[in-house]
């Protein structure tokens, strides 16, 4: 039998950028529960106390992925590097700096660090792009990520997957890469879906009297336009177990789609919120998206309309097959848990 001291020495040290985000918190929680992980080194810009989350293996430091020396220091001594630091909402110019330059720093530093054997990166369904032509009914991982030029997030995610391949190949191909393409991530600690609804961000600014009026007169409740486009969700805890499987070297390195069972429409979302939905013709969404792509003065968030242009559904069976991924939550449960948590947090009435 292996003596306990030796077993501890063999446990993995995992360096994580962006451990304080929606996915990061669930993921580090999953690493904390794994006996194969000895230490987690996390880095993001804002102050954060791992002990306040009950994390015992995790050391946190403040640092920016734009600071190459800080990134090199983080990954030195790690067995596996996980890159989650990203700016999701913003404009083309400000997101490009962190997302492209910061990710390049992480990819190059991980490839150069002698001890790092694996790199795990969270890409996105958006890497496929939102194109009306040449689109399969369900995207499988062998479909090349084309990105959508007029949508900064999608274009950057596609570009970064190419950059990752190039960086690892030019460093000699010694580092294994696992790339995940999750759909929208939700759950009680991942409220981006709710927070990004225009009414929710607006309602924080509404006077209390108006909010009370909305409460007593349900007819005034918000109405969501439903283009009828199906979308997928995945629970942050399930994303966490998929990423953890990659950290542990399960299955083969490569690209993995992540989506829970089941699909939703905006009408399902409206029903869960207790709101109304009205059908809007596909044509109207398409025309608005094309316009938004051309008007530079619109806020960057307007770019996200591109995502509602065409259904972009993924087949996530490869992760189940190769990584043994068993998501515990389907799309409907994930939606209801998310809405319940948003109510408890006071984001919704
Ligand atoms: N959430 C989703 O629905 C979803 C879906 C598909 C793919 N993804 C991808 O999954 C990854 C993680 O997403 P998430 O939802 O966890 O994002 P998130 O909640 O916005 O968290 C982003 C994390 O990155 C850190 N960060 C941002 N800029 C940084 C910088 N310059 N240097 C160091 N750390 C920085 C943030 O902390 P500080 O701000 O304190 O630095 C935070 O820890 C991203 O690549 C995202 O595109 C997310």
mmCIF file of C-alpha atoms and ligand atoms in Angstrom:
data_model
loop_
_atom_site.group_PDB
_atom_site.id
_atom_site.type_symbol
_atom_site.label_atom_id
_atom_site.label_comp_id
_atom_site.label_asym_id
_atom_site.label_seq_id
_atom_site.Cartn_x
_atom_site.Cartn_y
_atom_site.Cartn_z
ATOM 1 C CA UNK A 1 0.000 0.000 0.000
ATOM 2 C CA UNK A 2 1.276 3.526 -0.843
ATOM 3 C CA UNK A 3 2.197 5.507 2.271
ATOM 4 C CA UNK A 4 -0.089 8.557 2.754
ATOM 5 C CA UNK A 5 2.801 11.082 2.374
ATOM 6 C CA UNK A 6 3.603 9.763 -1.117
ATOM 7 C CA UNK A 7 -0.064 9.856 -2.146
ATOM 8 C CA UNK A 8 -0.264 13.540 -1.139
ATOM 9 C CA UNK A 9 2.834 14.327 -3.221
ATOM 10 C CA UNK A 10 1.188 12.778 -6.285
ATOM 11 C CA UNK A 11 -1.938 14.869 -6.040
ATOM 12 C CA UNK A 12 -2.411 17.449 -8.769
ATOM 13 C CA UNK A 13 -1.716 21.128 -8.426
ATOM 14 C CA UNK A 14 -4.223 23.034 -10.551
ATOM 15 C CA UNK A 15 -3.794 26.694 -11.565
ATOM 16 C CA UNK A 16 -7.081 28.461 -12.403
ATOM 17 C CA UNK A 17 -7.594 31.894 -13.962
ATOM 18 C CA UNK A 18 -11.014 33.390 -13.184
ATOM 19 C CA UNK A 19 -11.890 31.113 -10.205
ATOM 20 C CA UNK A 20 -14.314 33.712 -8.813
ATOM 21 C CA UNK A 21 -16.742 33.732 -11.759
ATOM 22 C CA UNK A 22 -19.978 31.807 -12.299
ATOM 23 C CA UNK A 23 -18.191 28.736 -13.643
ATOM 24 C CA UNK A 24 -15.050 29.245 -11.552
ATOM 25 C CA UNK A 25 -16.827 29.037 -8.193
ATOM 26 C CA UNK A 26 -18.654 25.810 -9.048
ATOM 27 C CA UNK A 27 -15.498 24.364 -10.608
ATOM 28 C CA UNK A 28 -13.168 25.123 -7.698
ATOM 29 C CA UNK A 29 -15.824 23.640 -5.387
ATOM 30 C CA UNK A 30 -15.641 20.437 -7.464
ATOM 31 C CA UNK A 31 -11.817 20.409 -7.306
ATOM 32 C CA UNK A 32 -11.992 20.893 -3.527
ATOM 33 C CA UNK A 33 -14.045 17.675 -3.349
ATOM 34 C CA UNK A 34 -11.611 15.628 -5.474
ATOM 35 C CA UNK A 35 -9.083 13.476 -3.664
ATOM 36 C CA UNK A 36 -6.828 13.563 -6.736
ATOM 37 C CA UNK A 37 -6.350 17.316 -6.389
ATOM 38 C CA UNK A 38 -3.903 18.484 -3.738
ATOM 39 C CA UNK A 39 -3.787 22.215 -4.344
ATOM 40 C CA UNK A 40 -5.638 24.879 -6.324
ATOM 41 C CA UNK A 41 -3.966 28.191 -7.198
ATOM 42 C CA UNK A 42 -6.509 30.799 -8.297
ATOM 43 C CA UNK A 43 -6.029 34.247 -9.802
ATOM 44 C CA UNK A 44 -8.435 37.062 -10.698
ATOM 45 C CA UNK A 45 -8.317 40.845 -10.326
ATOM 46 C CA UNK A 46 -10.608 41.553 -7.363
ATOM 47 C CA UNK A 47 -10.092 40.640 -3.693
ATOM 48 C CA UNK A 48 -11.576 37.258 -2.772
ATOM 49 C CA UNK A 49 -11.394 35.065 0.320
ATOM 50 C CA UNK A 50 -11.369 31.295 -0.432
ATOM 51 C CA UNK A 51 -11.978 30.451 3.257
ATOM 52 C CA UNK A 52 -15.296 32.351 3.156
ATOM 53 C CA UNK A 53 -16.459 29.725 0.616
ATOM 54 C CA UNK A 54 -15.217 26.830 2.742
ATOM 55 C CA UNK A 55 -12.327 26.192 0.308
ATOM 56 C CA UNK A 56 -9.370 24.626 2.089
ATOM 57 C CA UNK A 57 -7.010 23.597 -0.732
ATOM 58 C CA UNK A 58 -7.249 26.864 -2.609
ATOM 59 C CA UNK A 59 -4.747 29.720 -2.474
ATOM 60 C CA UNK A 60 -5.978 32.916 -4.071
ATOM 61 C CA UNK A 61 -3.960 35.829 -5.414
ATOM 62 C CA UNK A 62 -5.013 39.041 -7.107
ATOM 63 C CA UNK A 63 -3.601 39.361 -10.605
ATOM 64 C CA UNK A 64 -4.451 40.245 -14.180
ATOM 65 C CA UNK A 65 -4.050 37.859 -17.112
ATOM 66 C CA UNK A 66 -2.705 40.867 -19.035
ATOM 67 C CA UNK A 67 0.325 40.778 -16.730
ATOM 68 C CA UNK A 68 2.515 38.098 -18.303
ATOM 69 C CA UNK A 69 4.804 37.813 -15.264
ATOM 70 C CA UNK A 70 1.793 37.220 -12.968
ATOM 71 C CA UNK A 71 0.498 34.499 -15.309
ATOM 72 C CA UNK A 72 3.920 32.804 -15.484
ATOM 73 C CA UNK A 73 4.140 32.888 -11.720
ATOM 74 C CA UNK A 74 0.658 31.351 -11.393
ATOM 75 C CA UNK A 75 1.289 28.409 -13.739
ATOM 76 C CA UNK A 76 4.832 27.645 -12.561
ATOM 77 C CA UNK A 77 4.654 24.420 -10.591
ATOM 78 C CA UNK A 78 1.114 23.537 -11.749
ATOM 79 C CA UNK A 79 0.324 20.142 -13.303
ATOM 80 C CA UNK A 80 -2.826 21.436 -14.999
ATOM 81 C CA UNK A 81 -3.835 24.973 -16.030
ATOM 82 C CA UNK A 82 -7.504 25.932 -16.389
ATOM 83 C CA UNK A 83 -8.291 29.188 -18.190
ATOM 84 C CA UNK A 84 -11.649 30.782 -17.304
ATOM 85 C CA UNK A 85 -10.737 34.499 -17.030
ATOM 86 C CA UNK A 86 -12.736 36.375 -19.641
ATOM 87 C CA UNK A 87 -14.808 39.489 -20.168
ATOM 88 C CA UNK A 88 -18.198 38.358 -21.496
ATOM 89 C CA UNK A 89 -20.100 41.651 -21.706
ATOM 90 C CA UNK A 90 -18.456 44.702 -23.183
ATOM 91 C CA UNK A 91 -17.410 46.283 -26.429
ATOM 92 C CA UNK A 92 -15.271 44.824 -29.172
ATOM 93 C CA UNK A 93 -12.229 46.943 -28.222
ATOM 94 C CA UNK A 94 -12.213 46.574 -24.424
ATOM 95 C CA UNK A 95 -13.021 42.840 -24.446
ATOM 96 C CA UNK A 96 -10.432 42.123 -27.134
ATOM 97 C CA UNK A 97 -7.559 43.292 -24.936
ATOM 98 C CA UNK A 98 -8.361 40.960 -22.011
ATOM 99 C CA UNK A 99 -9.786 38.099 -24.034
ATOM 100 C CA UNK A 100 -7.225 37.859 -26.816
ATOM 101 C CA UNK A 101 -4.041 39.153 -25.177
ATOM 102 C CA UNK A 102 -4.863 37.676 -21.752
ATOM 103 C CA UNK A 103 -5.700 34.256 -23.209
ATOM 104 C CA UNK A 104 -2.546 34.290 -25.343
ATOM 105 C CA UNK A 105 -0.540 34.962 -22.179
ATOM 106 C CA UNK A 106 -2.147 31.985 -20.433
ATOM 107 C CA UNK A 107 -1.778 29.632 -23.429
ATOM 108 C CA UNK A 108 1.888 30.556 -24.025
ATOM 109 C CA UNK A 109 2.840 30.464 -20.350
ATOM 110 C CA UNK A 110 1.183 27.059 -19.884
ATOM 111 C CA UNK A 111 2.859 25.652 -23.009
ATOM 112 C CA UNK A 112 6.261 26.910 -21.817
ATOM 113 C CA UNK A 113 5.957 25.664 -18.216
ATOM 114 C CA UNK A 114 7.758 22.326 -18.073
ATOM 115 C CA UNK A 115 5.541 20.720 -15.457
ATOM 116 C CA UNK A 116 2.172 21.605 -17.039
ATOM 117 C CA UNK A 117 0.808 18.545 -18.815
ATOM 118 C CA UNK A 118 -2.731 19.710 -19.522
ATOM 119 C CA UNK A 119 -4.515 22.929 -20.393
ATOM 120 C CA UNK A 120 -8.282 23.195 -19.988
ATOM 121 C CA UNK A 121 -10.045 26.117 -21.669
ATOM 122 C CA UNK A 122 -13.701 27.193 -21.604
ATOM 123 C CA UNK A 123 -14.666 28.266 -25.103
ATOM 124 C CA UNK A 124 -18.388 28.550 -25.923
ATOM 125 C CA UNK A 125 -21.205 27.450 -28.215
ATOM 126 C CA UNK A 126 -20.734 30.944 -29.682
ATOM 127 C CA UNK A 127 -17.481 29.761 -31.308
ATOM 128 C CA UNK A 128 -19.593 27.931 -33.932
ATOM 129 C CA UNK A 129 -21.094 31.273 -34.978
ATOM 130 C CA UNK A 130 -24.708 32.086 -35.724
ATOM 131 C CA UNK A 131 -25.015 31.462 -39.456
ATOM 132 C CA UNK A 132 -28.176 30.679 -41.365
ATOM 133 C CA UNK A 133 -26.274 28.670 -43.992
ATOM 134 C CA UNK A 134 -24.449 25.360 -43.611
ATOM 135 C CA UNK A 135 -25.811 24.853 -40.122
ATOM 136 C CA UNK A 136 -26.426 21.305 -38.882
ATOM 137 C CA UNK A 137 -29.515 20.494 -36.837
ATOM 138 C CA UNK A 138 -27.182 19.740 -33.899
ATOM 139 C CA UNK A 139 -23.567 20.888 -33.822
ATOM 140 C CA UNK A 140 -21.024 18.164 -33.148
ATOM 141 C CA UNK A 141 -17.430 18.936 -32.213
ATOM 142 C CA UNK A 142 -16.111 18.184 -35.707
ATOM 143 C CA UNK A 143 -17.906 21.266 -37.105
ATOM 144 C CA UNK A 144 -15.200 23.959 -37.430
ATOM 145 C CA UNK A 145 -15.733 27.068 -35.256
ATOM 146 C CA UNK A 146 -16.529 29.820 -37.816
ATOM 147 C CA UNK A 147 -17.592 32.554 -35.382
ATOM 148 C CA UNK A 148 -19.839 35.477 -36.375
ATOM 149 C CA UNK A 149 -17.856 38.546 -37.463
ATOM 150 C CA UNK A 150 -20.401 41.136 -36.293
ATOM 151 C CA UNK A 151 -20.586 39.643 -32.790
ATOM 152 C CA UNK A 152 -17.380 40.271 -30.812
ATOM 153 C CA UNK A 153 -17.856 37.381 -28.354
ATOM 154 C CA UNK A 154 -18.479 34.777 -31.035
ATOM 155 C CA UNK A 155 -15.627 36.047 -33.252
ATOM 156 C CA UNK A 156 -13.193 36.088 -30.312
ATOM 157 C CA UNK A 157 -14.152 32.580 -29.168
ATOM 158 C CA UNK A 158 -13.559 31.182 -32.682
ATOM 159 C CA UNK A 159 -10.256 33.059 -33.044
ATOM 160 C CA UNK A 160 -9.047 31.853 -29.653
ATOM 161 C CA UNK A 161 -9.598 28.193 -30.441
ATOM 162 C CA UNK A 162 -7.344 28.647 -33.495
ATOM 163 C CA UNK A 163 -4.795 30.563 -31.428
ATOM 164 C CA UNK A 164 -4.709 27.806 -28.816
ATOM 165 C CA UNK A 165 -3.958 25.171 -31.497
ATOM 166 C CA UNK A 166 -1.191 27.353 -32.976
ATOM 167 C CA UNK A 167 0.437 28.160 -29.637
ATOM 168 C CA UNK A 168 0.521 24.531 -28.499
ATOM 169 C CA UNK A 169 1.740 23.264 -31.877
ATOM 170 C CA UNK A 170 4.562 25.808 -32.092
ATOM 171 C CA UNK A 171 5.632 24.895 -28.538
ATOM 172 C CA UNK A 172 6.095 21.289 -29.686
ATOM 173 C CA UNK A 173 2.616 19.858 -28.993
ATOM 174 C CA UNK A 174 3.698 18.527 -25.577
ATOM 175 C CA UNK A 175 0.730 20.025 -23.681
ATOM 176 C CA UNK A 176 -2.640 18.279 -23.981
ATOM 177 C CA UNK A 177 -5.643 20.573 -24.497
ATOM 178 C CA UNK A 178 -9.264 20.081 -23.477
ATOM 179 C CA UNK A 179 -11.564 22.728 -24.957
ATOM 180 C CA UNK A 180 -15.158 22.987 -23.754
ATOM 181 C CA UNK A 181 -18.005 24.648 -25.627
ATOM 182 C CA UNK A 182 -20.773 25.166 -23.053
ATOM 183 C CA UNK A 183 -24.146 26.654 -23.966
ATOM 184 C CA UNK A 184 -25.635 29.258 -21.560
ATOM 185 C CA UNK A 185 -24.555 28.353 -18.039
ATOM 186 C CA UNK A 186 -27.125 28.802 -15.260
ATOM 187 C CA UNK A 187 -27.901 27.707 -11.711
ATOM 188 C CA UNK A 188 -28.393 29.326 -8.300
ATOM 189 C CA UNK A 189 -24.899 30.864 -8.384
ATOM 190 C CA UNK A 190 -24.864 31.622 -12.108
ATOM 191 C CA UNK A 191 -27.537 34.227 -12.759
ATOM 192 C CA UNK A 192 -26.185 35.749 -15.980
ATOM 193 C CA UNK A 193 -29.288 34.609 -17.903
ATOM 194 C CA UNK A 194 -31.560 36.575 -15.563
ATOM 195 C CA UNK A 195 -29.224 39.520 -15.004
ATOM 196 C CA UNK A 196 -28.892 40.073 -18.739
ATOM 197 C CA UNK A 197 -32.652 40.343 -19.339
ATOM 198 C CA UNK A 198 -33.183 44.033 -20.197
ATOM 199 C CA UNK A 199 -36.142 44.343 -17.794
ATOM 200 C CA UNK A 200 -34.107 43.056 -14.815
ATOM 201 C CA UNK A 201 -31.256 45.519 -15.332
ATOM 202 C CA UNK A 202 -33.817 48.287 -15.904
ATOM 203 C CA UNK A 203 -36.055 47.413 -12.948
ATOM 204 C CA UNK A 204 -33.248 48.043 -10.456
ATOM 205 C CA UNK A 205 -33.511 51.663 -11.548
ATOM 206 C CA UNK A 206 -37.323 51.856 -11.321
ATOM 207 C CA UNK A 207 -38.844 53.723 -8.355
ATOM 208 C CA UNK A 208 -40.357 51.429 -5.688
ATOM 209 C CA UNK A 209 -43.888 52.660 -6.451
ATOM 210 C CA UNK A 210 -43.614 51.541 -10.059
ATOM 211 C CA UNK A 211 -42.268 48.161 -9.013
ATOM 212 C CA UNK A 212 -45.203 47.742 -6.566
ATOM 213 C CA UNK A 213 -47.606 48.624 -9.370
ATOM 214 C CA UNK A 214 -46.115 45.850 -11.494
ATOM 215 C CA UNK A 215 -46.724 43.508 -8.550
ATOM 216 C CA UNK A 216 -50.404 44.283 -8.104
ATOM 217 C CA UNK A 217 -51.243 44.604 -11.795
ATOM 218 C CA UNK A 218 -49.978 41.453 -13.456
ATOM 219 C CA UNK A 219 -51.076 42.758 -16.846
ATOM 220 C CA UNK A 220 -48.221 45.249 -16.595
ATOM 221 C CA UNK A 221 -45.659 42.519 -16.116
ATOM 222 C CA UNK A 222 -42.852 42.414 -18.644
ATOM 223 C CA UNK A 223 -43.334 40.809 -21.987
ATOM 224 C CA UNK A 224 -40.509 38.904 -23.651
ATOM 225 C CA UNK A 225 -40.354 38.683 -27.433
ATOM 226 C CA UNK A 226 -40.165 35.026 -28.442
ATOM 227 C CA UNK A 227 -38.657 34.366 -31.858
ATOM 228 C CA UNK A 228 -39.466 30.677 -31.239
ATOM 229 C CA UNK A 229 -35.781 29.787 -31.321
ATOM 230 C CA UNK A 230 -34.944 26.827 -29.102
ATOM 231 C CA UNK A 231 -31.945 27.233 -26.778
ATOM 232 C CA UNK A 232 -30.036 25.026 -24.371
ATOM 233 C CA UNK A 233 -28.900 25.522 -20.790
ATOM 234 C CA UNK A 234 -26.371 23.729 -18.640
ATOM 235 C CA UNK A 235 -26.042 23.851 -14.867
ATOM 236 C CA UNK A 236 -22.796 25.408 -13.537
ATOM 237 C CA UNK A 237 -22.284 22.365 -11.260
ATOM 238 C CA UNK A 238 -22.447 20.083 -14.306
ATOM 239 C CA UNK A 239 -19.964 22.248 -16.230
ATOM 240 C CA UNK A 240 -17.757 21.942 -13.148
ATOM 241 C CA UNK A 241 -17.755 18.132 -13.210
ATOM 242 C CA UNK A 242 -16.926 18.086 -16.941
ATOM 243 C CA UNK A 243 -13.977 20.448 -16.419
ATOM 244 C CA UNK A 244 -12.855 18.380 -13.454
ATOM 245 C CA UNK A 245 -12.876 15.203 -15.596
ATOM 246 C CA UNK A 246 -10.517 17.004 -18.001
ATOM 247 C CA UNK A 247 -8.262 18.140 -15.144
ATOM 248 C CA UNK A 248 -7.984 14.505 -14.086
ATOM 249 C CA UNK A 249 -7.116 13.468 -17.669
ATOM 250 C CA UNK A 250 -10.238 11.382 -18.294
ATOM 251 C CA UNK A 251 -11.054 10.411 -21.895
ATOM 252 C CA UNK A 252 -9.038 11.983 -24.678
ATOM 253 C CA UNK A 253 -7.917 15.597 -25.022
ATOM 254 C CA UNK A 254 -10.017 17.476 -27.588
ATOM 255 C CA UNK A 255 -13.146 19.569 -27.951
ATOM 256 C CA UNK A 256 -16.303 18.881 -25.957
ATOM 257 C CA UNK A 257 -19.774 20.432 -26.252
ATOM 258 C CA UNK A 258 -21.635 20.877 -22.966
ATOM 259 C CA UNK A 259 -25.437 21.106 -22.801
ATOM 260 C CA UNK A 260 -28.034 19.592 -20.490
ATOM 261 C CA UNK A 261 -30.835 17.391 -21.783
ATOM 262 C CA UNK A 262 -33.843 19.256 -23.120
ATOM 263 C CA UNK A 263 -34.360 22.500 -25.005
ATOM 264 C CA UNK A 264 -36.192 25.667 -23.991
ATOM 265 C CA UNK A 265 -37.797 28.617 -25.744
ATOM 266 C CA UNK A 266 -38.265 32.189 -24.567
ATOM 267 C CA UNK A 267 -41.865 31.232 -23.735
ATOM 268 C CA UNK A 268 -40.555 28.666 -21.216
ATOM 269 C CA UNK A 269 -38.358 31.369 -19.732
ATOM 270 C CA UNK A 270 -41.279 33.829 -19.537
ATOM 271 C CA UNK A 271 -43.499 31.175 -17.909
ATOM 272 C CA UNK A 272 -40.842 30.386 -15.286
ATOM 273 C CA UNK A 273 -40.522 34.106 -14.540
ATOM 274 C CA UNK A 274 -44.301 34.578 -14.378
ATOM 275 C CA UNK A 275 -44.058 36.991 -17.317
ATOM 276 C CA UNK A 276 -45.696 37.008 -20.734
ATOM 277 C CA UNK A 277 -44.209 36.245 -24.103
ATOM 278 C CA UNK A 278 -45.299 37.234 -27.555
ATOM 279 C CA UNK A 279 -44.215 35.508 -30.710
ATOM 280 C CA UNK A 280 -42.117 37.683 -33.012
ATOM 281 C CA UNK A 281 -41.411 36.666 -36.579
ATOM 282 C CA UNK A 282 -37.990 35.225 -37.320
ATOM 283 C CA UNK A 283 -37.636 37.814 -40.050
ATOM 284 C CA UNK A 284 -37.851 40.694 -37.550
ATOM 285 C CA UNK A 285 -35.076 39.206 -35.407
ATOM 286 C CA UNK A 286 -32.934 38.631 -38.461
ATOM 287 C CA UNK A 287 -33.404 42.191 -39.716
ATOM 288 C CA UNK A 288 -32.647 43.648 -36.260
ATOM 289 C CA UNK A 289 -29.549 41.490 -35.915
ATOM 290 C CA UNK A 290 -28.248 42.563 -39.313
ATOM 291 C CA UNK A 291 -28.873 46.205 -38.415
ATOM 292 C CA UNK A 292 -27.219 45.836 -34.977
ATOM 293 C CA UNK A 293 -24.148 44.345 -36.641
ATOM 294 C CA UNK A 294 -23.795 47.478 -38.794
ATOM 295 C CA UNK A 295 -24.507 50.281 -36.308
ATOM 296 C CA UNK A 296 -21.380 51.141 -34.339
ATOM 297 C CA UNK A 297 -23.191 53.479 -31.913
ATOM 298 C CA UNK A 298 -25.415 50.768 -30.385
ATOM 299 C CA UNK A 299 -24.350 49.536 -26.929
ATOM 300 C CA UNK A 300 -22.149 46.419 -27.089
ATOM 301 C CA UNK A 301 -24.921 44.337 -25.497
ATOM 302 C CA UNK A 302 -26.941 44.805 -28.717
ATOM 303 C CA UNK A 303 -24.499 42.383 -30.353
ATOM 304 C CA UNK A 304 -26.087 39.569 -28.369
ATOM 305 C CA UNK A 305 -29.166 39.739 -30.625
ATOM 306 C CA UNK A 306 -26.972 37.835 -33.113
ATOM 307 C CA UNK A 307 -27.328 34.810 -30.838
ATOM 308 C CA UNK A 308 -31.113 34.817 -31.342
ATOM 309 C CA UNK A 309 -30.914 34.774 -35.154
ATOM 310 C CA UNK A 310 -30.670 31.058 -35.724
ATOM 311 C CA UNK A 311 -31.045 28.011 -33.495
ATOM 312 C CA UNK A 312 -27.633 26.786 -32.412
ATOM 313 C CA UNK A 313 -28.214 23.494 -30.678
ATOM 314 C CA UNK A 314 -25.380 21.169 -29.744
ATOM 315 C CA UNK A 315 -25.039 17.445 -29.452
ATOM 316 C CA UNK A 316 -23.288 16.864 -26.116
ATOM 317 C CA UNK A 317 -23.028 13.076 -26.331
ATOM 318 C CA UNK A 318 -19.223 13.080 -26.833
ATOM 319 C CA UNK A 319 -18.618 14.373 -23.297
ATOM 320 C CA UNK A 320 -20.904 11.678 -21.923
ATOM 321 C CA UNK A 321 -19.197 8.983 -23.986
ATOM 322 C CA UNK A 322 -15.554 9.984 -23.638
ATOM 323 C CA UNK A 323 -15.380 11.754 -20.288
ATOM 324 C CA UNK A 324 -18.112 9.767 -18.539
ATOM 325 C CA UNK A 325 -19.892 13.107 -17.968
ATOM 326 C CA UNK A 326 -23.263 12.643 -16.261
ATOM 327 C CA UNK A 327 -25.022 16.012 -15.898
ATOM 328 C CA UNK A 328 -27.334 15.933 -12.890
ATOM 329 C CA UNK A 329 -29.718 18.666 -14.045
ATOM 330 C CA UNK A 330 -31.792 18.944 -17.221
ATOM 331 C CA UNK A 331 -32.554 22.272 -18.895
ATOM 332 C CA UNK A 332 -35.973 22.757 -17.245
ATOM 333 C CA UNK A 333 -34.711 22.016 -13.719
ATOM 334 C CA UNK A 334 -31.754 24.331 -14.302
ATOM 335 C CA UNK A 335 -34.073 27.130 -15.423
ATOM 336 C CA UNK A 336 -36.399 26.736 -12.430
ATOM 337 C CA UNK A 337 -33.503 26.577 -9.924
ATOM 338 C CA UNK A 338 -32.036 29.709 -11.482
ATOM 339 C CA UNK A 339 -35.298 31.664 -11.334
ATOM 340 C CA UNK A 340 -35.885 30.568 -7.719
ATOM 341 C CA UNK A 341 -32.406 31.774 -6.713
ATOM 342 C CA UNK A 342 -32.869 35.065 -8.586
ATOM 343 C CA UNK A 343 -36.098 35.650 -6.603
ATOM 344 C CA UNK A 344 -34.335 34.860 -3.333
ATOM 345 C CA UNK A 345 -31.611 37.342 -4.276
ATOM 346 C CA UNK A 346 -34.234 40.014 -4.935
ATOM 347 C CA UNK A 347 -33.402 40.252 -8.651
ATOM 348 C CA UNK A 348 -37.012 39.363 -9.475
ATOM 349 C CA UNK A 349 -40.271 40.172 -7.738
HETATM 350 N N1 LIG B 1 -21.491 31.898 -18.197
HETATM 351 C C1 LIG B 1 -21.848 31.358 -19.362
HETATM 352 O O1 LIG B 1 -23.058 31.274 -19.709
HETATM 353 C C2 LIG B 1 -20.782 30.798 -20.295
HETATM 354 C C3 LIG B 1 -21.194 30.016 -21.390
HETATM 355 C C4 LIG B 1 -20.242 29.518 -22.256
HETATM 356 C C5 LIG B 1 -18.892 29.779 -22.049
HETATM 357 N N2 LIG B 1 -18.516 30.546 -20.980
HETATM 358 C C6 LIG B 1 -17.069 30.837 -20.823
HETATM 359 O O2 LIG B 1 -16.586 30.312 -19.598
HETATM 360 C C7 LIG B 1 -15.552 31.162 -19.070
HETATM 361 C C8 LIG B 1 -15.912 31.566 -17.633
HETATM 362 O O3 LIG B 1 -17.184 32.218 -17.670
HETATM 363 P P1 LIG B 1 -17.935 32.736 -16.353
HETATM 364 O O4 LIG B 1 -19.383 32.705 -16.653
HETATM 365 O O5 LIG B 1 -17.418 32.063 -15.145
HETATM 366 O O6 LIG B 1 -17.474 34.270 -16.387
HETATM 367 P P2 LIG B 1 -17.651 35.347 -15.221
HETATM 368 O O7 LIG B 1 -18.660 34.931 -14.226
HETATM 369 O O8 LIG B 1 -17.809 36.657 -15.911
HETATM 370 O O9 LIG B 1 -16.215 35.312 -14.499
HETATM 371 C C9 LIG B 1 -15.062 35.797 -15.143
HETATM 372 C C10 LIG B 1 -13.858 35.520 -14.244
HETATM 373 O O10 LIG B 1 -12.691 36.027 -14.894
HETATM 374 C C11 LIG B 1 -12.020 36.939 -14.023
HETATM 375 N N3 LIG B 1 -11.344 37.927 -14.873
HETATM 376 C C12 LIG B 1 -11.914 38.762 -15.780
HETATM 377 N N4 LIG B 1 -10.970 39.522 -16.359
HETATM 378 C C13 LIG B 1 -9.779 39.146 -15.805
HETATM 379 C C14 LIG B 1 -8.430 39.575 -15.985
HETATM 380 N N5 LIG B 1 -8.125 40.546 -16.849
HETATM 381 N N6 LIG B 1 -7.468 38.965 -15.266
HETATM 382 C C15 LIG B 1 -7.773 37.977 -14.388
HETATM 383 N N7 LIG B 1 -9.026 37.540 -14.173
HETATM 384 C C16 LIG B 1 -10.019 38.126 -14.872
HETATM 385 C C17 LIG B 1 -13.134 37.505 -13.151
HETATM 386 O O11 LIG B 1 -12.705 38.055 -11.919
HETATM 387 P P3 LIG B 1 -12.258 39.611 -11.791
HETATM 388 O O12 LIG B 1 -13.289 40.414 -12.540
HETATM 389 O O13 LIG B 1 -12.214 39.861 -10.329
HETATM 390 O O14 LIG B 1 -10.918 39.706 -12.421
HETATM 391 C C18 LIG B 1 -13.919 36.215 -12.890
HETATM 392 O O15 LIG B 1 -13.243 35.426 -11.942
HETATM 393 C C19 LIG B 1 -15.439 32.340 -20.052
HETATM 394 O O16 LIG B 1 -14.415 32.089 -20.986
HETATM 395 C C20 LIG B 1 -16.781 32.324 -20.760
HETATM 396 O O17 LIG B 1 -16.704 32.906 -22.057
HETATM 397 C C21 LIG B 1 -19.433 31.050 -20.098
#
